[in-house]
Coordinates of C-alpha atoms in Angstrom, one line a residue:
X292 CA 49.1 117.9 92.6
X293 CA 51.2 117.3 95.8
X294 CA 54.8 116.2 94.8
X295 CA 56.1 114.1 97.8
X296 CA 59.6 115.8 97.9
X297 CA 62.2 117.7 95.5
X298 CA 63.7 114.3 94.5
X299 CA 63.3 110.8 95.8
X300 CA 66.4 108.0 94.9
X301 CA 65.6 105.8 92.0
X302 CA 66.5 102.6 93.8
X303 CA 64.6 103.3 97.4
X304 CA 61.5 102.9 95.7
X305 CA 58.9 100.4 97.1
X306 CA 55.6 99.2 97.0
X307 CA 54.8 101.4 100.0
X308 CA 54.9 104.6 97.7
X309 CA 51.8 103.3 95.6
X310 CA 50.0 106.2 94.1
X311 CA 52.6 109.1 95.5
X312 CA 53.8 112.0 93.1
X313 CA 57.9 111.7 93.0
X314 CA 60.5 113.6 91.3
X315 CA 63.0 111.5 89.8
X316 CA 66.7 112.7 88.7
X317 CA 69.1 110.4 86.9
X318 CA 70.7 108.7 83.7
X319 CA 68.7 106.4 81.2
X320 CA 70.0 103.2 81.3
X321 CA 67.9 101.7 78.8
X322 CA 64.6 102.9 76.5
X323 CA 62.3 100.2 74.9
X324 CA 59.3 100.9 72.9
X325 CA 56.3 98.5 73.1
X326 CA 53.7 99.7 70.5
X327 CA 53.7 103.2 71.4
X328 CA 54.5 102.9 75.0
X329 CA 58.0 103.6 76.2
X330 CA 59.2 102.2 78.9
X331 CA 62.7 103.8 80.3
X332 CA 65.0 102.1 83.1
X333 CA 66.1 105.2 85.1
X334 CA 69.2 104.8 87.0
X335 CA 71.1 107.1 89.7
X336 CA 73.5 105.8 92.2
X337 CA 71.0 104.0 94.7
X338 CA 69.8 101.8 91.8
X339 CA 67.1 101.2 89.1
X340 CA 63.4 102.2 88.6
X341 CA 61.0 101.3 85.4
X342 CA 59.4 104.3 84.2
X343 CA 56.4 104.1 81.8
X344 CA 55.6 106.7 79.4
X345 CA 52.2 106.8 77.6
X346 CA 51.1 108.7 74.6
X347 CA 48.6 110.8 76.3
X348 CA 51.3 112.7 78.6
X349 CA 51.9 116.3 77.2
X350 CA 55.8 115.9 76.0
X351 CA 55.6 112.3 74.8
X352 CA 57.7 113.4 71.6
X353 CA 60.4 114.0 73.8
X354 CA 60.0 110.8 75.5
X355 CA 60.7 109.3 72.0
X356 CA 64.4 110.8 72.0
X357 CA 65.5 109.5 74.9
X358 CA 68.7 107.3 74.2
X359 CA 71.1 105.6 76.7
X360 CA 73.0 107.8 79.4
X361 CA 70.8 111.0 78.4
X362 CA 70.4 113.0 81.9
X363 CA 66.7 113.6 82.6
X364 CA 64.3 114.9 85.3
X365 CA 61.0 113.0 85.8
X366 CA 57.7 113.7 87.8
X367 CA 55.5 110.8 87.7
X368 CA 53.3 108.5 89.9
X369 CA 54.4 105.4 91.7
X370 CA 52.0 102.2 90.9
X371 CA 52.1 98.8 91.9
X372 CA 53.0 96.6 88.9
X373 CA 50.6 94.8 87.2
X374 CA 50.4 91.0 88.3
X375 CA 52.5 88.7 86.4
X376 CA 54.9 91.6 85.1
X377 CA 56.8 92.4 88.7
X378 CA 60.8 91.7 88.5
X379 CA 62.0 89.7 91.2
X380 CA 65.5 90.5 90.5
X381 CA 65.2 94.3 90.9
X382 CA 64.8 95.9 94.6
X383 CA 62.5 98.3 93.0
X384 CA 60.8 95.5 90.4
X385 CA 57.2 95.5 92.3
X386 CA 56.4 99.2 91.4
X387 CA 56.8 101.3 88.4
X388 CA 56.4 105.1 87.9
X389 CA 54.1 106.6 85.5
X390 CA 55.4 109.6 84.0
X391 CA 53.7 112.8 84.3
X392 CA 56.2 115.4 83.4
X393 CA 59.9 114.9 81.3
X394 CA 62.9 117.3 81.2
X395 CA 66.0 116.4 79.0
X396 CA 68.9 118.0 81.3
X397 CA 71.7 116.9 78.9
X398 CA 72.2 114.6 75.9
X399 CA 74.4 111.9 75.5
X400 CA 76.7 110.1 72.8
X401 CA 77.0 106.6 72.7
X402 CA 79.2 105.6 75.6
X403 CA 82.5 103.3 74.7
X404 CA 81.1 100.6 76.7
X405 CA 78.0 99.9 78.4
X406 CA 77.3 101.0 81.7
X407 CA 76.5 97.7 83.5
X408 CA 78.2 95.3 85.7
X409 CA 80.4 92.5 84.4
X410 CA 81.0 94.7 81.5
X411 CA 83.3 92.7 79.1
X412 CA 85.9 95.5 78.2
X413 CA 89.8 95.8 78.2
X414 CA 90.9 97.8 81.2
X415 CA 92.6 100.4 79.1
X416 CA 89.4 101.6 77.7
X417 CA 87.7 101.4 81.2
X418 CA 91.0 103.9 82.4
X419 CA 90.5 106.2 79.5
X420 CA 86.7 106.5 80.1
X421 CA 86.8 106.3 84.1
X422 CA 83.8 108.8 84.4
X423 CA 81.7 105.9 82.4
X424 CA 83.3 103.5 84.1
X425 CA 82.5 104.8 87.6
X426 CA 78.8 105.1 86.8
X427 CA 78.4 101.5 86.8
X428 CA 76.7 100.1 90.0
X429 CA 79.4 97.9 91.3
X430 CA 81.9 100.6 91.1
X431 CA 79.3 103.0 92.6
X432 CA 79.0 100.3 95.6
X433 CA 82.8 100.2 95.8
X434 CA 83.4 104.0 96.6
X435 CA 80.3 103.9 98.9
X436 CA 82.2 101.2 100.8
X437 CA 85.3 103.1 101.4
X438 CA 83.3 106.3 102.2
X439 CA 82.1 104.2 104.9
X440 CA 84.9 102.9 105.8
X441 CA 86.9 106.2 106.3
X442 CA 83.9 107.5 108.3
X443 CA 84.1 104.3 110.8
X444 CA 88.0 104.6 111.0
X445 CA 87.2 108.8 112.1
X446 CA 84.6 107.7 114.2
X447 CA 86.9 105.1 116.2
X448 CA 89.8 107.3 116.6
X449 CA 87.6 110.3 117.6
X450 CA 86.1 108.2 120.2
X451 CA 89.3 107.3 121.7
X452 CA 90.8 110.8 121.8
X453 CA 92.9 110.9 118.6
X454 CA 93.1 114.2 116.8
X455 CA 93.3 114.4 113.2
X456 CA 96.2 116.5 111.9
X457 CA 97.5 117.0 108.4
X458 CA 101.0 116.7 107.5
X459 CA 102.6 118.7 104.6
X460 CA 102.5 117.5 101.5
X461 CA 105.8 119.3 100.3
X462 CA 108.4 118.5 102.6
X463 CA 112.5 117.4 102.2
X464 CA 113.7 114.7 100.2
X465 CA 115.1 111.5 102.3
X466 CA 116.4 109.2 99.4
X467 CA 116.8 106.2 102.0
X468 CA 113.9 103.6 100.9
X469 CA 111.5 104.1 97.5
X470 CA 112.3 106.9 95.0
X471 CA 111.0 110.2 95.3
X472 CA 108.9 112.2 93.4
X473 CA 110.1 115.6 93.4
X474 CA 108.6 119.0 92.8
X475 CA 110.8 122.0 91.9
X476 CA 110.7 125.4 93.7
X477 CA 110.4 128.4 91.8
X478 CA 111.0 130.7 94.6
X479 CA 114.2 128.5 95.5
X480 CA 116.1 127.7 92.1
X481 CA 117.7 124.4 91.8
X482 CA 116.1 123.4 95.0
X483 CA 113.3 120.7 95.2
X484 CA 110.7 119.2 97.6
X485 CA 109.4 115.8 97.9
X486 CA 106.2 114.3 97.9
X487 CA 105.8 112.6 101.3
X488 CA 106.1 108.7 100.9
X489 CA 104.7 109.0 104.2
X490 CA 104.1 110.9 106.8
X491 CA 106.7 109.3 109.3
X492 CA 109.0 112.3 110.7
X493 CA 106.2 114.7 110.9
X494 CA 104.3 112.1 112.7
X495 CA 107.2 111.5 115.2
X496 CA 107.4 115.2 115.6
X497 CA 103.9 115.5 116.8
X498 CA 104.5 113.0 119.3
X499 CA 107.6 115.5 120.4
X500 CA 105.0 118.0 120.4
X501 CA 102.8 116.5 122.9
X502 CA 100.0 115.4 121.1
X503 CA 100.2 112.3 122.0
X504 CA 97.4 110.2 120.0
X505 CA 97.7 111.2 116.2
X506 CA 95.9 109.8 113.2
X507 CA 95.3 110.8 109.2
X508 CA 93.9 109.4 106.0
X509 CA 96.7 110.6 103.9
X510 CA 97.8 110.2 100.3
X511 CA 101.3 109.4 99.9
X512 CA 103.6 109.0 96.8
X513 CA 106.3 106.4 95.8
X514 CA 108.2 106.8 92.6
X515 CA 108.7 102.9 92.0
X516 CA 107.6 99.9 89.9
X517 CA 103.7 98.9 89.6
X518 CA 102.1 95.5 90.6
X519 CA 98.0 94.7 91.1
X520 CA 98.4 96.1 94.6
X521 CA 100.9 99.2 94.1
X522 CA 100.2 102.9 92.9
X523 CA 102.7 105.9 92.2
X524 CA 100.0 107.6 94.7
X525 CA 98.1 105.7 97.5
X526 CA 96.2 106.3 100.7
X527 CA 96.8 104.9 103.9
X528 CA 95.3 105.2 107.3
X529 CA 98.3 106.5 109.8
X530 CA 98.2 106.3 113.6
X531 CA 100.9 107.2 116.2
X532 CA 100.7 107.3 119.9
X533 CA 102.9 108.5 122.9
X534 CA 103.6 106.0 125.7
X535 CA 102.8 102.8 124.4
X536 CA 104.2 99.5 123.5
X537 CA 103.3 96.8 121.4
X538 CA 100.7 95.6 123.3
X539 CA 99.0 98.7 123.5
X540 CA 98.7 99.1 119.7
X541 CA 97.9 95.5 118.3
X542 CA 94.8 95.0 120.1
X543 CA 93.3 98.4 119.3
X544 CA 93.9 97.9 115.8
X545 CA 92.4 94.7 115.8
X546 CA 89.4 95.9 117.2
X547 CA 89.0 98.6 114.5
X548 CA 89.8 95.8 111.7
X549 CA 87.7 93.4 113.0
X550 CA 85.0 95.6 113.3
X551 CA 85.1 97.3 109.8
X552 CA 85.1 93.7 108.2
X553 CA 82.1 92.6 110.4
X554 CA 80.3 95.6 109.6
X555 CA 80.6 94.7 106.1
X556 CA 80.7 91.1 105.8
X557 CA 78.4 90.3 108.6
X558 CA 81.1 87.6 109.9
X559 CA 82.6 87.1 113.4
X560 CA 86.0 87.9 113.2
X561 CA 87.7 86.0 115.6
X562 CA 90.3 88.2 118.5
X563 CA 93.3 88.1 118.9
X564 CA 94.3 88.0 115.7
X565 CA 97.1 84.8 115.4
X566 CA 100.6 86.1 115.9
X567 CA 103.6 84.6 114.4
X568 CA 107.2 86.0 114.7
X569 CA 109.3 86.8 111.6
X570 CA 111.3 83.7 112.3
X571 CA 108.6 81.3 112.8
X572 CA 106.5 82.9 109.6
X573 CA 109.7 82.1 107.2
X574 CA 110.0 78.6 108.6
X575 CA 106.9 77.5 108.3
X576 CA 105.5 79.2 105.1
X577 CA 108.8 80.6 103.5
X578 CA 106.8 84.5 103.9
X579 CA 106.5 87.3 106.0
X580 CA 103.0 87.4 105.2
X581 CA 102.0 84.0 105.1
X582 CA 98.5 83.0 103.6
X583 CA 97.1 80.8 106.7
X584 CA 93.7 79.8 105.1
X585 CA 95.5 76.3 104.5
X586 CA 97.8 74.3 105.9
X587 CA 100.9 72.6 103.7
X588 CA 103.4 73.8 106.0
X589 CA 107.1 73.3 105.4
X590 CA 108.9 70.4 106.9
X591 CA 112.7 70.7 107.4
X592 CA 113.8 67.5 106.8
X593 CA 117.6 67.9 107.1
X594 CA 118.1 65.5 109.9
X595 CA 116.9 62.6 108.0
X596 CA 118.5 63.3 104.6
X597 CA 121.8 64.4 105.7
X598 CA 123.1 60.9 105.8
X599 CA 121.1 59.9 102.7
X600 CA 123.2 59.1 99.3
X601 CA 121.3 62.0 97.7
X602 CA 124.2 64.7 96.8
X603 CA 121.6 67.5 95.8
X604 CA 120.6 67.2 99.3
X605 CA 123.9 66.6 101.2
X606 CA 126.1 69.1 99.2
X607 CA 123.6 71.7 100.1
X608 CA 123.4 71.0 103.8
X609 CA 127.2 70.8 103.9
X610 CA 127.2 74.5 101.9
X611 CA 124.7 75.5 105.0
X612 CA 121.9 75.5 102.8
X613 CA 118.4 74.1 103.8
X614 CA 116.4 71.1 102.8
X615 CA 112.2 71.6 103.0
X616 CA 109.2 69.9 101.7
X617 CA 105.7 69.7 102.0
X618 CA 103.0 67.2 101.9
X619 CA 100.5 67.5 99.2
X620 CA 97.8 65.2 100.1
X621 CA 95.6 63.0 97.6
X622 CA 98.2 64.1 94.8
X623 CA 99.7 60.6 93.7
X624 CA 97.7 60.4 90.7
X625 CA 98.9 63.6 89.2
X626 CA 99.9 62.8 86.0
X627 CA 103.6 63.3 84.7
X628 CA 103.5 66.2 82.7
X629 CA 102.1 68.3 85.6
X630 CA 104.7 67.2 87.5
X631 CA 107.2 68.4 85.2
X632 CA 104.9 71.5 84.7
X633 CA 105.8 72.4 88.3
X634 CA 109.3 71.6 88.5
X635 CA 109.4 74.3 85.7
X636 CA 107.5 76.5 87.8
X637 CA 110.0 76.8 91.0
X638 CA 112.9 77.4 88.4
X639 CA 111.2 81.1 88.0
X640 CA 111.8 81.5 91.6
X641 CA 115.9 81.0 91.7
X642 CA 115.0 77.0 92.6
X643 CA 117.9 74.6 90.7
X644 CA 114.6 72.1 91.1
X645 CA 111.9 70.0 92.4
X646 CA 112.3 66.7 94.0
X647 CA 109.0 64.4 94.6
X648 CA 108.3 61.3 96.3
X649 CA 104.8 59.7 95.3
X650 CA 103.2 57.8 97.8
X651 CA 100.5 55.5 95.3
X652 CA 98.5 52.4 96.5
X653 CA 101.6 50.1 94.6
X654 CA 104.3 51.8 97.0
X655 CA 107.1 54.6 96.6
X656 CA 107.6 56.4 93.0
X657 CA 110.6 58.7 93.3
X658 CA 113.4 59.4 90.9
X659 CA 115.2 60.2 94.4
X660 CA 114.1 56.5 96.4
X661 CA 117.4 54.7 95.2
X662 CA 119.3 57.0 97.2
X663 CA 118.0 56.3 100.4
X664 CA 117.5 53.4 102.4
X665 CA 114.7 51.8 103.3
X666 CA 114.6 53.0 106.9
X667 CA 115.3 56.3 106.0
X668 CA 112.4 56.5 103.2
X669 CA 110.3 55.4 106.0
X670 CA 111.7 58.2 108.8
X671 CA 110.7 60.7 106.1
X672 CA 107.5 59.8 105.4
X673 CA 106.8 59.4 108.9
X674 CA 108.2 63.3 109.7
X675 CA 106.4 64.8 106.6
X676 CA 103.0 62.9 107.7
X677 CA 102.6 61.2 104.5
X678 CA 100.2 58.6 103.7
X679 CA 98.9 56.7 100.6
X680 CA 97.7 58.9 98.0
X681 CA 100.3 62.2 98.8
X682 CA 102.8 63.5 97.4
X683 CA 106.1 65.0 99.0
X684 CA 107.7 67.6 97.5
X685 CA 111.0 69.0 98.0
X686 CA 113.3 72.0 97.4
X687 CA 117.2 72.1 98.5
X688 CA 119.3 75.3 98.3
X689 CA 120.3 78.3 99.9
X690 CA 117.8 79.8 102.5
X691 CA 116.4 82.4 100.8
X692 CA 116.0 80.3 97.6
X693 CA 113.7 77.6 99.9
X694 CA 112.0 80.2 101.4
X695 CA 110.9 82.5 98.4
X696 CA 110.5 78.9 95.7
X697 CA 109.0 76.4 98.2
X698 CA 106.2 79.3 99.6
X699 CA 105.1 80.2 95.9
X700 CA 104.9 76.3 95.1
X701 CA 102.9 76.2 98.1
X702 CA 100.5 79.1 97.3
X703 CA 100.2 77.6 93.6
X704 CA 99.3 73.9 94.9
X705 CA 96.9 75.6 97.0
X706 CA 95.2 77.3 94.2
X707 CA 95.4 74.2 92.0
X708 CA 94.2 71.9 94.7
X709 CA 91.3 73.9 95.4
X710 CA 92.4 74.2 99.0
X711 CA 91.5 78.0 99.9
X712 CA 88.1 78.3 101.5
X713 CA 86.0 80.6 99.6
X714 CA 85.1 83.6 101.8
X715 CA 87.4 82.6 104.6
X716 CA 89.3 85.9 106.3
X717 CA 92.2 84.6 108.0
X718 CA 94.3 87.8 110.0
X719 CA 97.2 87.4 111.7
X720 CA 100.4 89.6 113.0
X721 CA 103.6 89.0 112.2
X722 CA 106.2 90.2 114.7
X723 CA 109.9 90.6 115.7
X724 CA 111.5 91.1 112.1
X725 CA 114.9 91.6 111.6
X726 CA 115.8 95.0 112.0
X727 CA 118.5 95.3 109.2
X728 CA 119.6 93.4 106.4
X729 CA 122.5 93.2 104.2
X730 CA 122.4 94.5 100.8
X731 CA 125.2 92.6 98.7
X732 CA 124.9 95.4 96.2
X733 CA 125.6 98.5 98.2
X734 CA 127.8 96.5 100.9
X735 CA 125.8 98.0 103.8
X736 CA 123.2 97.6 106.0
X737 CA 119.4 98.7 104.7
X738 CA 116.5 99.3 107.3
X739 CA 113.5 96.6 106.9
X740 CA 110.9 99.0 107.7
X741 CA 112.5 102.4 108.1
X742 CA 115.4 103.7 110.4
X743 CA 113.3 104.9 112.8
X744 CA 112.1 101.6 114.0
X745 CA 113.6 100.8 117.7
X746 CA 115.3 97.4 118.3
X747 CA 113.9 94.9 120.6
X748 CA 115.4 96.1 124.1
X749 CA 116.9 92.5 124.6
X750 CA 118.8 93.2 121.5
X751 CA 120.5 96.4 122.0
X752 CA 123.6 94.4 122.6
X753 CA 123.2 92.5 119.9
X754 CA 123.0 95.7 117.6
X755 CA 126.4 96.4 118.8
X756 CA 128.2 93.4 117.9
X757 CA 126.0 91.4 115.4
X758 CA 123.7 94.0 114.1
X759 CA 122.2 91.5 111.3
X760 CA 121.0 89.3 114.2
X761 CA 119.0 92.5 116.2
X762 CA 115.1 92.1 116.0
X763 CA 113.2 95.0 115.8
X764 CA 110.1 96.2 117.6
X765 CA 108.1 95.9 114.3
X766 CA 104.9 94.1 113.5
X767 CA 102.6 94.0 110.4
X768 CA 98.7 92.7 110.2
X769 CA 98.4 90.9 107.2
X770 CA 95.2 89.0 105.6
X771 CA 94.9 86.3 103.2
X772 CA 98.4 86.2 102.4
X773 CA 98.3 90.1 101.7
X774 CA 100.0 92.9 103.7
X775 CA 97.2 95.4 105.3
X776 CA 99.7 97.5 107.1
X777 CA 102.6 97.4 109.5
X778 CA 104.2 99.8 112.1
X779 CA 106.8 99.6 115.1
X780 CA 107.8 101.1 118.1
X781 CA 110.2 104.3 117.3
X782 CA 113.5 104.9 118.4
X783 CA 112.8 107.6 120.7
X784 CA 116.3 109.0 121.9
X785 CA 119.2 110.9 119.7
X786 CA 121.9 108.0 120.7
X787 CA 120.0 105.1 119.6
X788 CA 119.1 107.3 116.5
X789 CA 122.4 108.4 115.8
X790 CA 124.0 104.4 116.3
X791 CA 121.3 103.6 113.8
X792 CA 122.5 105.9 111.1
X793 CA 125.7 104.7 111.7
X794 CA 124.8 101.0 110.7
X795 CA 123.2 102.1 107.6
X796 CA 126.2 103.7 106.4
X797 CA 125.8 107.2 107.2
X798 CA 128.2 109.5 107.8
X799 CA 127.6 112.2 110.7
X800 CA 127.5 114.9 107.9
X801 CA 124.9 113.2 105.6
X802 CA 122.5 112.1 108.8
X803 CA 123.0 115.3 110.1
X804 CA 121.8 116.8 106.6
X805 CA 119.0 114.6 106.1
X806 CA 117.6 114.5 109.7
X807 CA 119.3 116.9 112.0
X808 CA 115.8 118.4 112.8
X809 CA 114.5 115.1 113.7
X810 CA 117.8 114.6 116.0
X811 CA 117.4 117.9 117.4
X812 CA 114.0 117.2 118.5
X813 CA 114.9 114.4 120.4
X814 CA 116.8 116.5 122.8
X815 CA 113.8 118.5 124.3
X816 CA 111.9 115.5 126.0
X817 CA 111.0 112.9 123.3
X818 CA 108.2 110.4 125.0
X819 CA 108.6 106.8 124.0
X820 CA 106.1 106.1 121.0
X821 CA 105.1 104.0 118.1
X822 CA 102.5 103.8 115.3
X823 CA 101.1 101.8 112.3
X824 CA 100.0 102.8 108.9
X825 CA 96.8 100.5 107.4
X826 CA 96.8 100.8 103.6
X827 CA 93.6 101.9 102.9
X828 CA 93.4 100.6 99.5
X829 CA 94.3 97.5 99.8
X830 CA 92.0 97.1 102.8
X831 CA 89.1 98.0 100.3
X832 CA 90.3 95.8 97.7
X833 CA 89.9 92.7 99.9
X834 CA 86.8 93.8 101.6
X835 CA 85.2 94.3 98.1
X836 CA 86.7 91.2 96.4
X837 CA 88.5 93.2 93.8
X838 CA 91.8 91.7 92.2
X839 CA 93.5 95.0 92.0
X840 CA 93.4 98.5 93.9
X841 CA 92.8 100.2 90.6
X842 CA 89.4 99.1 91.1
X843 CA 88.8 100.9 94.3
X844 CA 90.8 104.1 93.6
X845 CA 88.7 106.7 91.6
X846 CA 91.2 107.8 89.2
X847 CA 94.2 105.7 89.4
X848 CA 97.5 104.9 87.2
X849 CA 98.3 102.2 84.9
X850 CA 101.1 100.0 85.6
X851 CA 103.4 102.6 83.4
X852 CA 102.3 105.3 85.9
X853 CA 100.2 107.0 83.5
X854 CA 96.7 108.5 83.7
X855 CA 95.1 107.4 80.3
X856 CA 92.2 109.4 81.1
X857 CA 94.0 112.9 81.6
X858 CA 97.1 112.0 79.7
X859 CA 99.4 112.5 82.7
X860 CA 102.4 113.0 82.8
X861 CA 102.7 115.4 80.0
X862 CA 104.9 117.8 79.0
X863 CA 104.9 121.4 80.1
X864 CA 105.4 124.7 78.1
X865 CA 109.2 125.9 78.2
X866 CA 108.0 128.8 79.9
X867 CA 107.5 126.6 83.0
X868 CA 110.5 125.1 83.1
X869 CA 112.3 128.6 82.7
X870 CA 110.6 129.6 85.9
X871 CA 112.0 126.8 87.7
X872 CA 115.4 127.2 86.1
X873 CA 114.6 123.6 84.2
X874 CA 116.3 122.2 81.5
X875 CA 115.7 118.4 80.2
X876 CA 117.6 116.2 78.6
X877 CA 116.1 113.5 77.4
X878 CA 117.7 110.9 74.9
X879 CA 116.9 110.7 71.3
X880 CA 115.2 107.2 71.4
X881 CA 114.8 107.2 67.4
X882 CA 118.7 106.6 67.2
X883 CA 119.0 104.0 69.7

């Protein structure tokens, strides 16, 4: 007997293998006993194939012992399934393998849940038994996609002359920004490394080093509160280039991103991507990562309502606030109960209320209509492009609250009204972010992106006189209302960097202690440079249609930063702490 090869992947078998003898290695998905003949669905990462065990084979009794998730080796002959027995829902459904030899490589306990797609099991159970969860076909497909995307990225940058360079995992703590994960040093008692929040400083130093074009698919760490799209450790594509400006970076990244999504979705991604300045994005959508798959943009109605008798609007404007609205098409029939629920909805985002005008068949209906003249009402309806059957919604408050509350309200209406086209991919750039923002709690400016972002050339003088109005050479790429990544042109001159540290409240001594090595490097001929980082986890999440990045990370943490499978974090032995010269001081929670 001639065996075709050492091993054939189960999911690759087709009718053209008819009559060939193959070796299969994999897991038992399901076993069925049909009157003495045993059928087994054999699974490996390529898919499923049906294997038939007839009583005549020498080790038929071994086949009777098979159960789900047993690991087996099977030698068998491929044959076409009998007429009427094909399975059109299975890629291998035209054939089956008639077993001639069987070896059980390992038995298995009954798994905590079925190894199949769309399994109805709590996520905590899936994370506890993650090695089982990863066997499911949909998870295998996710990680095949993730691997291929990483390869596409490497090939893309290699073909453009970039060097892939690793930067340190043990580095210096820089408290500006998110909290660091600290690593105690045994050989330097009382001193600590930090795990990198990003390779930012080192990739800039690589530009000082003359590397010119760098990239890295790198692990990063942030000790912060978690959400569906956040993890304490995550992966990003990191890119930096010398002698570039914004227009050198954005088109290149568009080519990469569009190429990846076209490769896996088959859709043509229009380029160039839409660009909005930060100011325009906030004015139109109340968000620096707007979802533009549907309209319903903000309308500033201050000019119309300023002379009305509605004090909520006029008093807000008098205090320097904003009054904006959106037009919800075809919603005039919305029941009062739902309207009241929407009023409650905006409260959670700081809005004191939600005003509305219903444009019904019988005319205007609104609790606030009496405060406007007929002429003012018609002007308001015209400005908002309202028509019979629509509802006009308004929020009046300080600018930040209007943006936050009306922005979330717009997204909520978009979902409720089913305005988001299924499968749509809307890419855009948001540019010209503010360089700094005032932190009321700390009573100082903080960097919107990071302290190394360069101001717009025309705002260098503004930086000296009105720092809060300075714009940054910064840019974020957004997909369907989710930030994929961001970057900037960097500061490359020491005097400008020192000015930035001063604006951020650093004393010269503090700046020197934390970033002295970077500023020293700037004195040795630093080229203009800039770059970007893309969140690989978020990109894969969107590419594969998952709701959380936990489903695209092999071994993720929970929202409390715990690993339910390995039980990390966990206590360590006193001996280890002693070697590190560390004592713990944990409050007795039982007494509280």
